[in-house]
Structure formats: structure tokens, C-alpha cells
Short mmCIF file of C-alpha atoms in Angstrom, two decimals:
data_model
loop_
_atom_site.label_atom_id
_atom_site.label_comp_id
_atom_site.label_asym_id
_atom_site.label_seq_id
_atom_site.Cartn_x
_atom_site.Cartn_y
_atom_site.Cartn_z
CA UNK A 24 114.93 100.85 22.50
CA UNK A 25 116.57 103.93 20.85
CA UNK A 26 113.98 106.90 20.29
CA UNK A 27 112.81 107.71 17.12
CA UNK A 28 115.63 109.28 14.63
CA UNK A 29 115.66 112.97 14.16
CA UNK A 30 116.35 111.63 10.60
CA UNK A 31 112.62 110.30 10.36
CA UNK A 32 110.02 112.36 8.25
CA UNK A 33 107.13 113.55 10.36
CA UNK A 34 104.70 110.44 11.15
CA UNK A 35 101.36 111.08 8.63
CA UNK A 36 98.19 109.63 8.98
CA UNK A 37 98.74 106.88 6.10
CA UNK A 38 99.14 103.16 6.70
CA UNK A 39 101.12 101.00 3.58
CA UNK A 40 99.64 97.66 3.33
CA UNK A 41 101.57 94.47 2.02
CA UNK A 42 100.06 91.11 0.65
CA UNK A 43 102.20 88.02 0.84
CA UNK A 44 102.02 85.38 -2.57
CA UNK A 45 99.21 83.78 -1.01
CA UNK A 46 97.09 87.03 -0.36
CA UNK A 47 97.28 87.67 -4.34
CA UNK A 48 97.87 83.83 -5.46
CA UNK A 49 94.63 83.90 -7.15
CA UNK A 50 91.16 85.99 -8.19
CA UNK A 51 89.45 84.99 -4.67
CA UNK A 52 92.28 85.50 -2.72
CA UNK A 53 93.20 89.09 -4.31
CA UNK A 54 89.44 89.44 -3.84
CA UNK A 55 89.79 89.47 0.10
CA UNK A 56 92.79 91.66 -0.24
CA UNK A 57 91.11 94.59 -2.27
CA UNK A 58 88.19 93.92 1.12
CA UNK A 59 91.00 95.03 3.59
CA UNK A 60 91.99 97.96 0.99
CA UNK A 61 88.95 99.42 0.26
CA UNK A 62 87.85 99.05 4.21
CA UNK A 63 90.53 101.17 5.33
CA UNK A 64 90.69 104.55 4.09
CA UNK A 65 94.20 105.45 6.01
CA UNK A 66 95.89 102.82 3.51
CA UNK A 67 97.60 104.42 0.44
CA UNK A 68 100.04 102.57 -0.40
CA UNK A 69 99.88 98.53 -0.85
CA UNK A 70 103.08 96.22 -1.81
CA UNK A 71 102.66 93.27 -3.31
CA UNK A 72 104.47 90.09 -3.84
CA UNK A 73 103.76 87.75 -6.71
CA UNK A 74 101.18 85.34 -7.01
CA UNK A 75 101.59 82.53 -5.07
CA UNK A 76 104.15 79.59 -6.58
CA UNK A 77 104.96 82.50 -9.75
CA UNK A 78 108.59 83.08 -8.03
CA UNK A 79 109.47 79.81 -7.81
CA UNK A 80 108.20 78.98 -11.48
CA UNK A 81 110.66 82.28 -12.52
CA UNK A 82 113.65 80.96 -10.40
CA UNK A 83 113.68 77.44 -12.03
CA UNK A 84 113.18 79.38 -15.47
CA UNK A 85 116.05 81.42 -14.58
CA UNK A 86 118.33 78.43 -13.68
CA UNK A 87 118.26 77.39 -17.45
CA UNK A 88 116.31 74.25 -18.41
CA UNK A 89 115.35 72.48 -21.54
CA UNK A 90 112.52 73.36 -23.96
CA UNK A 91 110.42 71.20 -23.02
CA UNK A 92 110.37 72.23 -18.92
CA UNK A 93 110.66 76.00 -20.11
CA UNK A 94 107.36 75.25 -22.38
CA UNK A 95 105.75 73.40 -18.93
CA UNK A 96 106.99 76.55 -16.51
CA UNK A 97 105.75 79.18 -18.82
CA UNK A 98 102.30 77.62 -19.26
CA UNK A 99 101.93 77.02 -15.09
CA UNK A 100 102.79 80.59 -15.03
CA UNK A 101 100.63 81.70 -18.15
CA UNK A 102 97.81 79.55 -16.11
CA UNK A 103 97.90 80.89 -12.94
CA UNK A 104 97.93 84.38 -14.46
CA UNK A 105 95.32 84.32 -16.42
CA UNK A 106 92.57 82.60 -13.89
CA UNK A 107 92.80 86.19 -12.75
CA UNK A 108 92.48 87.96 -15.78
CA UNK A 109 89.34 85.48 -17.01
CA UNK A 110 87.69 86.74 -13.93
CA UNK A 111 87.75 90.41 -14.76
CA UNK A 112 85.54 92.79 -16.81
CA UNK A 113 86.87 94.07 -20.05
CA UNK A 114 90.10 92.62 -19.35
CA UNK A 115 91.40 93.58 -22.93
CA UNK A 116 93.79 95.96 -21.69
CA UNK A 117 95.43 94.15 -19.24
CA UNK A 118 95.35 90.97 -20.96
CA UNK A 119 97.56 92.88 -23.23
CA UNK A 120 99.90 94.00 -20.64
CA UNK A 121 100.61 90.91 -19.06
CA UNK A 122 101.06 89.26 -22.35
CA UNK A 123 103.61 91.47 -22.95
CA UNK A 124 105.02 90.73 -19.86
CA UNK A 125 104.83 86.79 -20.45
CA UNK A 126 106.90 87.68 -23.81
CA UNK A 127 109.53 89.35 -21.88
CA UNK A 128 109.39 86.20 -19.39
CA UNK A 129 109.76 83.69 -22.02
CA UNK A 130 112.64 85.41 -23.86
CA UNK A 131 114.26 85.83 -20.97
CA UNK A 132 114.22 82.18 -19.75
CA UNK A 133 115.68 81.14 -23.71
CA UNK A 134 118.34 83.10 -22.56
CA UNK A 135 118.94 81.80 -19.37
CA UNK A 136 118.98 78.03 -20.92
CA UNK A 137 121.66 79.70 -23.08
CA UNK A 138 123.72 81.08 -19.44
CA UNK A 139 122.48 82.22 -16.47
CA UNK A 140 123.77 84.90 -14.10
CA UNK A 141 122.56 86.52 -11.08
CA UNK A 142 121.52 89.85 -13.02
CA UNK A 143 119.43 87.56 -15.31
CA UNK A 144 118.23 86.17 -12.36
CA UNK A 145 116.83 88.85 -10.87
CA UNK A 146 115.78 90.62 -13.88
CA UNK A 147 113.49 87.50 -14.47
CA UNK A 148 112.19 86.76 -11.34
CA UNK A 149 110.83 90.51 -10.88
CA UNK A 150 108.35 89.93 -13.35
CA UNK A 151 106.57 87.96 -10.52
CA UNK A 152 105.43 91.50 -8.84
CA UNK A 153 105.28 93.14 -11.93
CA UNK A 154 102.15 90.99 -13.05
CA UNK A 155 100.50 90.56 -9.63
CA UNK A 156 100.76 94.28 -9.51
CA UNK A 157 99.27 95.66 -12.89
CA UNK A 158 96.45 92.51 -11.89
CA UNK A 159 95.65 93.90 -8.66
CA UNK A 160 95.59 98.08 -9.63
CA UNK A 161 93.06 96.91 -12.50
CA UNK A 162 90.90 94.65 -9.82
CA UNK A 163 90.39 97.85 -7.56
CA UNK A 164 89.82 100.09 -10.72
CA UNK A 165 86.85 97.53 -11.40
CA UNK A 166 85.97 98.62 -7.72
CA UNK A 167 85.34 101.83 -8.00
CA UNK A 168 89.06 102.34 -6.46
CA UNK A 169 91.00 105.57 -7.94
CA UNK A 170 94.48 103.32 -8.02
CA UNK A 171 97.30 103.95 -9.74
CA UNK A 172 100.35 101.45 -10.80
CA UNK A 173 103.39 102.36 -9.41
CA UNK A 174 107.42 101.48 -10.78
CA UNK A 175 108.95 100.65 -7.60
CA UNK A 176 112.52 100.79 -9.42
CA UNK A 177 111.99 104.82 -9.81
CA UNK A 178 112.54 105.09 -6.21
CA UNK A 179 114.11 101.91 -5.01
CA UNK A 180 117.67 102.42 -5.38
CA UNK A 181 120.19 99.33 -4.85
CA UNK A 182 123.68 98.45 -4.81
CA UNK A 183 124.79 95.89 -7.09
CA UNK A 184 124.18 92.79 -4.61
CA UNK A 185 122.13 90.67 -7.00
CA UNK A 186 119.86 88.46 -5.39
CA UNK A 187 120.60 90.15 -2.15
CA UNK A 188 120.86 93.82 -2.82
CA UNK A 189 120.55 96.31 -0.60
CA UNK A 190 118.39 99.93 -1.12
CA UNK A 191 120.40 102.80 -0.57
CA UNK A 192 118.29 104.41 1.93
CA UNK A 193 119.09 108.23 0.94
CA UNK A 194 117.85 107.93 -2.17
CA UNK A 195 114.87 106.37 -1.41
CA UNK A 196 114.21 108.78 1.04
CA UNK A 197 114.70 111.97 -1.69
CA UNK A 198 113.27 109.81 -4.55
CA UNK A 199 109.96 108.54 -3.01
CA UNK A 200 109.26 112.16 -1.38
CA UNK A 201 109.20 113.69 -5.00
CA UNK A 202 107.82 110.96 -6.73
CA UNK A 203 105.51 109.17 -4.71
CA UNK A 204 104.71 111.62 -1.93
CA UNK A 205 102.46 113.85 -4.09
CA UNK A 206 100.40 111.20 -5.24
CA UNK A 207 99.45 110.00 -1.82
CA UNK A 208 96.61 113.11 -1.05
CA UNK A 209 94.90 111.77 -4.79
CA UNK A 210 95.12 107.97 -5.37
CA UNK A 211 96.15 104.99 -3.88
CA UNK A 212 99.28 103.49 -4.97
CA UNK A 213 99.94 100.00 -6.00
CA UNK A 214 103.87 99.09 -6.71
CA UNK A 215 105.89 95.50 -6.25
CA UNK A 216 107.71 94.63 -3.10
CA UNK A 217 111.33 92.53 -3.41
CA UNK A 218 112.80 94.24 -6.12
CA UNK A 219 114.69 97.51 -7.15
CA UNK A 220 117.30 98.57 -9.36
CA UNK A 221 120.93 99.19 -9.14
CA UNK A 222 122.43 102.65 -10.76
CA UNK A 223 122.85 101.48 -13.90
CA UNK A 224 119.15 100.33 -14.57
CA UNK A 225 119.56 96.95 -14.12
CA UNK A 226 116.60 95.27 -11.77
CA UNK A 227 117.81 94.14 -8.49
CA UNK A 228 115.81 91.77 -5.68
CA UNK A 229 116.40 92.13 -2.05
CA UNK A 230 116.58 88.47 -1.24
CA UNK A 231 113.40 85.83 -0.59
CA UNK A 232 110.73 87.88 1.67
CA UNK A 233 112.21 91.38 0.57
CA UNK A 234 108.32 92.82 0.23
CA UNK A 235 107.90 93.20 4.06
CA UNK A 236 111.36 94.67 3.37
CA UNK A 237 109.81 97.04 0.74
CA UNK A 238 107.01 98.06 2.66
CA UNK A 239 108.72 99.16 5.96
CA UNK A 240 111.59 100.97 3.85
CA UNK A 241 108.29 103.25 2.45
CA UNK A 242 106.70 103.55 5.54
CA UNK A 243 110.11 104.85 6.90
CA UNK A 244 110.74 107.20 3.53
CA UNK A 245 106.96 108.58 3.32
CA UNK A 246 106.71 108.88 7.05
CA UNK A 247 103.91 106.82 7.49
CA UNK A 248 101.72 105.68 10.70
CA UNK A 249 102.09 102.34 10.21
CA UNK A 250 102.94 99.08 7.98
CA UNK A 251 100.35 96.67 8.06
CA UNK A 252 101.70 93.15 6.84
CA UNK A 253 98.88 90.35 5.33
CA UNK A 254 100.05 87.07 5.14
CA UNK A 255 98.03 83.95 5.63
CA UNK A 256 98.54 83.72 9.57
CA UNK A 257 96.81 85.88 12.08
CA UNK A 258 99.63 87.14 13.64
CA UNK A 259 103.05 86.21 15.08
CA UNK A 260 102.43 82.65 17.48
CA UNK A 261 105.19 81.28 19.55
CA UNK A 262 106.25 78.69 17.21
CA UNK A 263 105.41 77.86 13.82
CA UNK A 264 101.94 76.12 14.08
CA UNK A 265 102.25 73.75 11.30
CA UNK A 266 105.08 72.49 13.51
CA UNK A 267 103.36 72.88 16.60
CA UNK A 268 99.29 73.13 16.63
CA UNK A 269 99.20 74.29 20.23
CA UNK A 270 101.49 77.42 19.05
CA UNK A 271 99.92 80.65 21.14
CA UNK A 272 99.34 84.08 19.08
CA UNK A 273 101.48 86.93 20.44
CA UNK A 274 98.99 90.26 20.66
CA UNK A 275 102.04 92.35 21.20
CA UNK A 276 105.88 91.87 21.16
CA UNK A 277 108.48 94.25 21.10
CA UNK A 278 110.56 95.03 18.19
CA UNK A 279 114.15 93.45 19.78
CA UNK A 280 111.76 90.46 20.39
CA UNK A 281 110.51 89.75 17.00
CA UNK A 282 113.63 91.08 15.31
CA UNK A 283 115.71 88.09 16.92
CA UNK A 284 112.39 86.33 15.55
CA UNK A 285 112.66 87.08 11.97
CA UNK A 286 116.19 86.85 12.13
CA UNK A 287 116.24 83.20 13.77
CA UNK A 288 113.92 81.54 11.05
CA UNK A 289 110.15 82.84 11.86
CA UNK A 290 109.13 83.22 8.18
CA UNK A 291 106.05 85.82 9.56
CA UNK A 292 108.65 88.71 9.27
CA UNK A 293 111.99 89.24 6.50
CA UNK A 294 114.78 89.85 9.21
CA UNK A 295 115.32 93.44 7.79
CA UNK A 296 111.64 94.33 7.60
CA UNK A 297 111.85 95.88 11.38
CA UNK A 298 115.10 98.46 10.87
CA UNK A 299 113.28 100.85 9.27
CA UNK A 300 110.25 100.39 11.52
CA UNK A 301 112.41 100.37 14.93
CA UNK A 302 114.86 103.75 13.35
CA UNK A 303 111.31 105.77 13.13
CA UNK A 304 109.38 104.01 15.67
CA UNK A 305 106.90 103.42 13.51
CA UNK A 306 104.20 99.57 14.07
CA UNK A 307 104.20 96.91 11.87
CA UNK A 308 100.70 94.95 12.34
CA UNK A 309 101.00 91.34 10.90
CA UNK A 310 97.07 89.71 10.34
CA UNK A 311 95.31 87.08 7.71
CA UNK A 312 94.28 88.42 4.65
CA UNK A 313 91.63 85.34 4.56
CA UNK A 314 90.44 86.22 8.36
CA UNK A 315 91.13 89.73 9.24
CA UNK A 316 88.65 90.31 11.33
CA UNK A 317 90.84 87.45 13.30
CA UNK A 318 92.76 90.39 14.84
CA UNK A 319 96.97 89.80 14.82
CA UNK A 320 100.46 91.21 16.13
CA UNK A 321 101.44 94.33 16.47
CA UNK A 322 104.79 95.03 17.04
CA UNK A 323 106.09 97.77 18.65
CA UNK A 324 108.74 99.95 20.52
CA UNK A 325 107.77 98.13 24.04
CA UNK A 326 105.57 95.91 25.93
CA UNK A 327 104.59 95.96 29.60
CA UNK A 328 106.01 92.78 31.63
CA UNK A 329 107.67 91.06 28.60
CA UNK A 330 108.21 87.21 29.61
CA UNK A 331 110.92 84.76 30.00
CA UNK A 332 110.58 83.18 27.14
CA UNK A 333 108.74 84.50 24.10
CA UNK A 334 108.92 82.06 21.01
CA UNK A 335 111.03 79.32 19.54
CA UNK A 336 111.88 79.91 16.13
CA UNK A 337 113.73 77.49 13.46
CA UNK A 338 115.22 77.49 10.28
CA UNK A 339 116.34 75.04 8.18
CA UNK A 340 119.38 73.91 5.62
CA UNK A 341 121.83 75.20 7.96
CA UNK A 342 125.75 74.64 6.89
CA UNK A 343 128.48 74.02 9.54
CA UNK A 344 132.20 74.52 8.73
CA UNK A 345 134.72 73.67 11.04
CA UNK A 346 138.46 75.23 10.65
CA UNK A 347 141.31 73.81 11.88
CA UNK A 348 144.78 75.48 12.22
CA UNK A 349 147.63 74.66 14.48
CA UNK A 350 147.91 78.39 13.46
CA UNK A 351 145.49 79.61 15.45
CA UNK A 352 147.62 78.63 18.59
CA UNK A 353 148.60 81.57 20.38
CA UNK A 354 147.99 83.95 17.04
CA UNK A 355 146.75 87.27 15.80
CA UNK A 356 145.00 88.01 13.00
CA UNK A 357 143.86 84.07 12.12
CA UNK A 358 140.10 84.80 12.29
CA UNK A 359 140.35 88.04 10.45
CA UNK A 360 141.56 86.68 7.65
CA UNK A 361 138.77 84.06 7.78
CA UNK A 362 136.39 86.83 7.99
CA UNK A 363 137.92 88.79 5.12
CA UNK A 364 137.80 85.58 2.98
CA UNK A 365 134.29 84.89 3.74
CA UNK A 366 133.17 88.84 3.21
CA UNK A 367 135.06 88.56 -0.24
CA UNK A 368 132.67 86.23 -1.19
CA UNK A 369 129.33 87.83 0.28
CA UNK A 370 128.98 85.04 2.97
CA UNK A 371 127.96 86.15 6.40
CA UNK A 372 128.26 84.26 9.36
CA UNK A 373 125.41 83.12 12.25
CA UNK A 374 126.99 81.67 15.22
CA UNK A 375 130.36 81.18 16.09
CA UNK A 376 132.61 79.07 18.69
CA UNK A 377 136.13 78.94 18.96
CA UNK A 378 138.57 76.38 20.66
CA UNK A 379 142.74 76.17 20.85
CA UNK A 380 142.84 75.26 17.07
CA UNK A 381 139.27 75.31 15.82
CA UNK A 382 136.86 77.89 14.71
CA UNK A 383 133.25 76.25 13.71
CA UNK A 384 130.29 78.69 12.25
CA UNK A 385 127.43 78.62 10.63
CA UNK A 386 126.13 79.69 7.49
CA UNK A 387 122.32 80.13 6.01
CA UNK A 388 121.89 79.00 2.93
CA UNK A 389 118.52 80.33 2.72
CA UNK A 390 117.52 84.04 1.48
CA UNK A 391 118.99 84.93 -1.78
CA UNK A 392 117.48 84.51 -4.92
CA UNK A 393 120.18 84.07 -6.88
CA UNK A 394 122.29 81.46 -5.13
CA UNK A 395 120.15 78.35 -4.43
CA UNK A 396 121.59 77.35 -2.17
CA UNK A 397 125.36 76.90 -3.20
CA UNK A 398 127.29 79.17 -1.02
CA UNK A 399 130.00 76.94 -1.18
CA UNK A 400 131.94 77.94 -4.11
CA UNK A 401 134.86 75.78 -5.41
CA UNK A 402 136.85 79.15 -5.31
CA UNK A 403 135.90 79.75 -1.57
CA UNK A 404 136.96 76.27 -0.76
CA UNK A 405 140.01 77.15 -2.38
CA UNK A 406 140.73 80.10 -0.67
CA UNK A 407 140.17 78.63 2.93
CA UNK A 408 142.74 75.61 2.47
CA UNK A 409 145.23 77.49 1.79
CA UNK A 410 144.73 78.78 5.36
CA UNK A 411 143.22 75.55 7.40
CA UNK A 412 141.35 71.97 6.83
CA UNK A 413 138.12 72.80 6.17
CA UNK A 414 135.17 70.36 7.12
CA UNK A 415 131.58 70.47 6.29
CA UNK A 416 128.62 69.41 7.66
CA UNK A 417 124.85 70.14 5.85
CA UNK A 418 121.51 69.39 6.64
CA UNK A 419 121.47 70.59 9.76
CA UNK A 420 118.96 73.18 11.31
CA UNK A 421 119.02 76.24 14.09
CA UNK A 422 116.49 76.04 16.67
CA UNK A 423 116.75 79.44 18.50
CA UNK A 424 114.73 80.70 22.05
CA UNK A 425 113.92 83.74 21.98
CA UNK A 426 113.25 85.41 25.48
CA UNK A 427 114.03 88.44 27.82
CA UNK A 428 117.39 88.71 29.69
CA UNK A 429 118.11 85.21 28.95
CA UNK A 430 121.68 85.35 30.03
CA UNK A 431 120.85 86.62 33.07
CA UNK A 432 118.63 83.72 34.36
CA UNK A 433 119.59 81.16 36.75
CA UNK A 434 118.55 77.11 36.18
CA UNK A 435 118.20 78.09 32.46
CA UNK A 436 120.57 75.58 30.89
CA UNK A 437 118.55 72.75 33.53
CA UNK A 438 114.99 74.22 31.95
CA UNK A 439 115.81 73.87 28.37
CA UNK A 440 118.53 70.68 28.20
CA UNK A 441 116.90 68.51 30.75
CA UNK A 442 114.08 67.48 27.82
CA UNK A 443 116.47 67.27 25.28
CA UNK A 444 118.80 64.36 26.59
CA UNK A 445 117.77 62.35 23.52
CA UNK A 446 119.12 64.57 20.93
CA UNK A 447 122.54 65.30 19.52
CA UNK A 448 123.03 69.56 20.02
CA UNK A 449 125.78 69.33 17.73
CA UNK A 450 126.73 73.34 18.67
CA UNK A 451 125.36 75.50 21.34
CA UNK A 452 125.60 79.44 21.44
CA UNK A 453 124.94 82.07 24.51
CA UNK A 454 125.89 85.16 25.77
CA UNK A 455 126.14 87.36 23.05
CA UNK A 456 122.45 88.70 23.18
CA UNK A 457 119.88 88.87 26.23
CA UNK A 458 117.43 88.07 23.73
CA UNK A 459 118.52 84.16 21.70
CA UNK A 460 119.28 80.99 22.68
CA UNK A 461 120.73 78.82 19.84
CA UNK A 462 121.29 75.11 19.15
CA UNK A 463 122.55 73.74 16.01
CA UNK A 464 121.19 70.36 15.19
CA UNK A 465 120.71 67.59 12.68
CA UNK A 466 117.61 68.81 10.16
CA UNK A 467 115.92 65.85 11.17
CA UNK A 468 115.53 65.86 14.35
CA UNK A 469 114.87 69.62 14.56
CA UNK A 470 111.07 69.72 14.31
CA UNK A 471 110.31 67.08 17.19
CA UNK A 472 113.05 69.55 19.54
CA UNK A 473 110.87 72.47 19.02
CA UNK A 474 107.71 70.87 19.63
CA UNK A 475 109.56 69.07 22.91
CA UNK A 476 110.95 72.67 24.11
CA UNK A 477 107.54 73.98 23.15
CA UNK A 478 105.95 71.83 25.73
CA UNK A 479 108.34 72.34 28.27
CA UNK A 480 108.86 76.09 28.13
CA UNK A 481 105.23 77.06 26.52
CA UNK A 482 102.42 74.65 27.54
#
């Protein structure tokens, strides 16, 4: 693991706390999150996402519907809302801001039923945080908490990557040290996770899960001791245990660990979250907002005697495309072009194998908030015929091991294949990392292989 950056502010004494959906889904539940604030006095900054199911509700608004589905979407979202606000004191005030914010919400939605487009998108969707936000800073004001509501767009500079942007870490860096940095010895700050804004003032989002994104990025940019992540899980556990019951919690796990983790499909941790924390060095603790006395994860530079095998991680609606070229025979330059085609149209690839005239890859359809899905444009179809036959293949899932010089251990293809004669690995990748082993295979099947290489490798 590299040291920490010369680059990184000095490491303060302050911790920045972010609350998943469910941690702020509804009065209770923010309730239990103030608990945590108010019982820590290093915390002084907290992210938030949006009340639980409110991003979904805005991302089916901003696909355009008919009036009658935008009326039903706008009063589940009025609804969940306002079981907060009905729970607070003199909620005048805020009832009026988040009326205003409903407004904004519903006019937005007309005009998405009118034509939709990834700005829209995200300009919609934001309003998630924006409400959970102003709810929560008025919840701890009620508790005797000196908080203070935060803009995260003043400092959270993006490129133009809608639905996937990404923060242009210099400015954040200059921007949250004169802005937010002052504030810090005085208040507590409250501000919204996942989104941002591009130069022009138009909001941004940094992709499904972009709060743990949010909150490492100001943990990095206000030199901070630590980011402390509440979700509804105590921790990080081999595998998912919805999938698995006899999952194990991992106390402590490196950061190369859980980054091939988060990146794999383990929904604990957004696959960027741990840059920022691994450039400065700095822990990211993951616990249950409902149980925190449960204890959790901390992840960290290194661990002492790290183990063979560490987790099993999976994600789902996984897309295969195989390319075939009699071109490829003997050639140069046939899988840049591929490459340049697919980076054209903001498509990155997860595993790879090659033969004498085929190339098959992957692509995750999951993460951006924008696309739904659909990476597969007609005009990206278009542009890879004219180079090679294109087949597709969907509904298939990555199950990935995640260990500790993996490639370097004998009898490991007998450990983990030898239970899984039964199922169809439609494509296997090694090698490239000391840290992942990945199998590509059909969705269905894909939760009964993890809990079968669960038992075999965990229990």
C-alpha cells in the first residue's frame, strides 16, 4: 500500500459521518441517526442520501410517465416526506421548504413526460438529498444541535458525465477549504451525498451509491481522521447475508481487499468510495445505524496475517458481448479500435478474454443514474458491425473471490471448481490481480454458486 500523499491536508481530529436511504428513510430511523451524531463529538460533518425508496420514485419521474403515474409518484414521495415533517415541532418553516422543493419536483417531472435527458435526470433526482438534508439539519436543531445546512454543489465540482460524473478533485480541495473548513471549529455541517454540479451550474450525480463517494472525497479535502459509513449492516461480512445467513463479519480488511470488494458487487461500499481514503490513508468504519453499538469494519491501510480467501462478492445484470473478426488474425490495432469505440460512448469494460478471432467482455449495466440500464445503444451497435459480428448475451451475473495472492496458490482451480461441476461458468478470468477471482454466469444460477463456494471456501 502506497504511503500517504504529500498532497493530503494534515489529518484533524474530525470524523464525517454518512447515512445510507435507510438510515434517514423515515422519522424513527433519522431518529437513531441524530443518536450516533449527537454521541460523537469528533463528527462534523454528516452526508446524507435520500430517504429510503425517494430516488427511485425521482428516477421513474424522470423517465417521463403519464399524469396519472406522475400524480401516484409525487404523492408516495409527498407521503414519505412528510411522515417526517408531521413528527416535528413547529415544522412551519420547513414544511415550507420542502414544499417548495416538491414544486420544483413536480414541474420538473411535467417536463420530463414532455423529453427526458440525462441533465434532467440528474437535476431531478438530486432533490432526493436535498429534502432528506434540510429534514435532518432541522431534526438536530430540535435537539439542541448547532447544525447548519450545507450546498454540496458550492464545493463539489464535476465534469459533465451526467449520471456518472466525476468531481474534479482540485477544486474540491480549494473550494471546501474556504468554504466549508471555517465552519467546522462552530457548527456541524449537514450537506447531500451523490450529487454535484458541472461548471456551468447544472446539477450533476456521481452514479447509484455516490454518497460514500461524497463523504470520503471530504474527508480527503478537509483532512479528516476518519469517514464513518452507516448503513443498515454492521459491517462488511464475507458474502452478502441475505444470500448467505452464515455470512461472517470482517473486523478489519485492508483497503486492496475491500476495494476489489466494492468494485466486484458488495453493495456495503461505492467502488470509488476508498481512493480518496487509500491516497491519504485515512479509515473508513462501516456499522448499523439501527445497532451501533453492534460494532463493524474498519478498513484500513493493512491487516496482520490477511487470509486466503476473504469474501465472495456478486453482482448482477451483467452483459456479455462477444466479437468476432477474421481481422483479428495476426493484426494490430483490432482491439484498440474496439476500445476507442466503446470509450466514445462512456462504456467501460470488466473482464476480458481473447482467442484467434474472438474478443468477449463484459459490461455492468448497473451504476448510473441516468442510463437504466441501456448501455447498448443502437448507435454503438452500429459502430461495432462495421468492425465485427457482434453477439449478446444478458442476464448473466459476476461472482468474484476475493483473496490474498490468489494467483500465486497451488490446487486453487481444484478448491473452487471441484463444487461447481453442476454449473455452466460461461467465462472465467485470472491473473491480472493477486486479489479477484471471477466467473461469469447465468443470473440464475448465481446466488446458489455463492452460497456453494461459501460453504466450501468459508464454513
Amino acid at each position: 500500500m502506497s504511503a500517504v500523499s504529500s498532497q493530503c491536508p494534515e489529518i484533524g481530529g474530525h470524523v464525517v459521518a454518512k447515512f445510507g436511504g435507510t438510515s434517514v428513510a423515515n422519522f424513527d430511523a433519522m431518529n437513531n441517526s441524530a443518536d450516533i451524531v449527537l454521541a460523537n463529538k469528533a463528527v462534523r460533518v454528516v452526508v446524507l442520501s435520500a430517504s429510503a425508496g425517494i430516488t427511485n420514485l425521482l428516477v421513474a419521474l424522470a423517465a417521463g410517465c403519464d399524469a396519472d403515474k406522475r400524480a401516484d409518484y409525487l404523492k408516495q414521495i409527498h407521503s414519505i416526506q412528510y411522515a417526517i415533517i408531521d413528527r416535528l415541532h413547529e415544522s412551519d418553516t420547513i414544511r415550507q421548504e420542502i414544499d417548495r422543493l416538491l414544486e420544483n419536483i413536480k414541474t420538473l417531472a411535467k417536463a420530463a413526460s414532455l423529453a427526458t435527458s440525462a441533465a434532467l435526470t440528474d437535476e431531478l433526482v438530486s432533490h432526493g438529498e436535498l429534502m432528506s438534508t434540510r429534514l435532518f439539519t432541522e431534526l438536530l436543531r430540535q435537539r439542541g444541535k448547532d447544525a447548519e445546512w450545507f450546498d454540496i454543489r458550492k464545493v463539489m465540482y464535476t465534469d459533465e458525465s451526467f449520471g456518472r460524473a466525476e468531481p474534479n478533485y482540485e477544486q474540491l480541495q480549494s473550494l471546501a477549504t474556504e468554504h466549508l473548513l471555517p465552519q467546522l471549529k462552530n457548527s456541524l455541517i449537514v450537506t447531500q451525498g451523490f450529487i454535484g454540479r458541472e461548471e456551468n451550474g447544472r446539477t450533476t450525480t456521481l452514479g447509484r451509491g455516490g454518497s460514500d463517494y461524497t463523504a470520503a472525497l471530504l474527508g480527503e479535502a478537509l483532512g479528516l481522521k476518519r469517514v464513518d459509513i452507516w448503513t443498515d449492516v454492521p459491517g462488511i461480512y464475507t458474502t452478502d447475508p441475505r444470500v448467505v445467513p452464515a455470512a461472517q463479519r470482517i473486523d478489519k480488511i485492508a483497503f486492496d481487499e475491500a476495494a476489489e470488494m466494492a468494485t466486484f458487487g458488495a453493495k456495503i461500499l461505492h467502488p470509488a468510495t476508498l481512493f480518496p481514503a487509500i491516497r491519504c490513508g485515512i479509515p473508513v468504519f462501516v456499522g448499523s445505524s439501527k445497532n451501533p453499538q453492534a460494532g463493524g469494519t474498519l478498513v484500513c491501510d493493512t491487516t496482520e496475517a490477511p487470509p486466503q480467501f476473504r469474501a465472495i462478492a456478486l453482482r448482477q445484470k451483467q452483459t456479455l458481448l462477444t466479437l468476432h473478426s477474421l481481422k483479428m488474425l495476426h493484426a494490430q490495432g483490432f482491439l484498440a479500435e474496439i476500445f476507442t469505440i466503446l470509450s466514445r460512448h462512456n462504456i467501460s469494460v470488466d473482464l476480458i478474454t481473447t482467442s484467434e478471432v474472438n474478443v468477449a467482455l463484459t459490461l455492468d449495466t448497473t451504476g448510473s443514474t441516468s442510463t437504466n440500464g441501456s448501455l447498448l445503444t443502437n448507435a454503438l451497435m452500429t459502430e461495432l458491425s462495421t468492425l465485427c459480428r457482434v453477439e449478446v448475451e444478458e442476464d448473466l451475473a459476476l461472482v468474484a473471490i476475493i483473496g490474498n495472492q490468489l494467483s500465486q496458490t497451488n490446487g486453487l482451480g481444484k478448491k473452487v471448481f471441484s463444487v461447481l461441476e453442476k454449473f455452466n461458468l460461461r467465462m472465467i478470468s485470472h491473473g491480472a490481480s493477486n486479489h479477484n477471482l471471477c466467473l461469469l454466469v447465468q443470473g440464475k444460477d448465481a446466488e446458489q454458486i455463492v452460497q456453494t463456494l461459501h460453504q466450501r471456501l468459508f464454513e
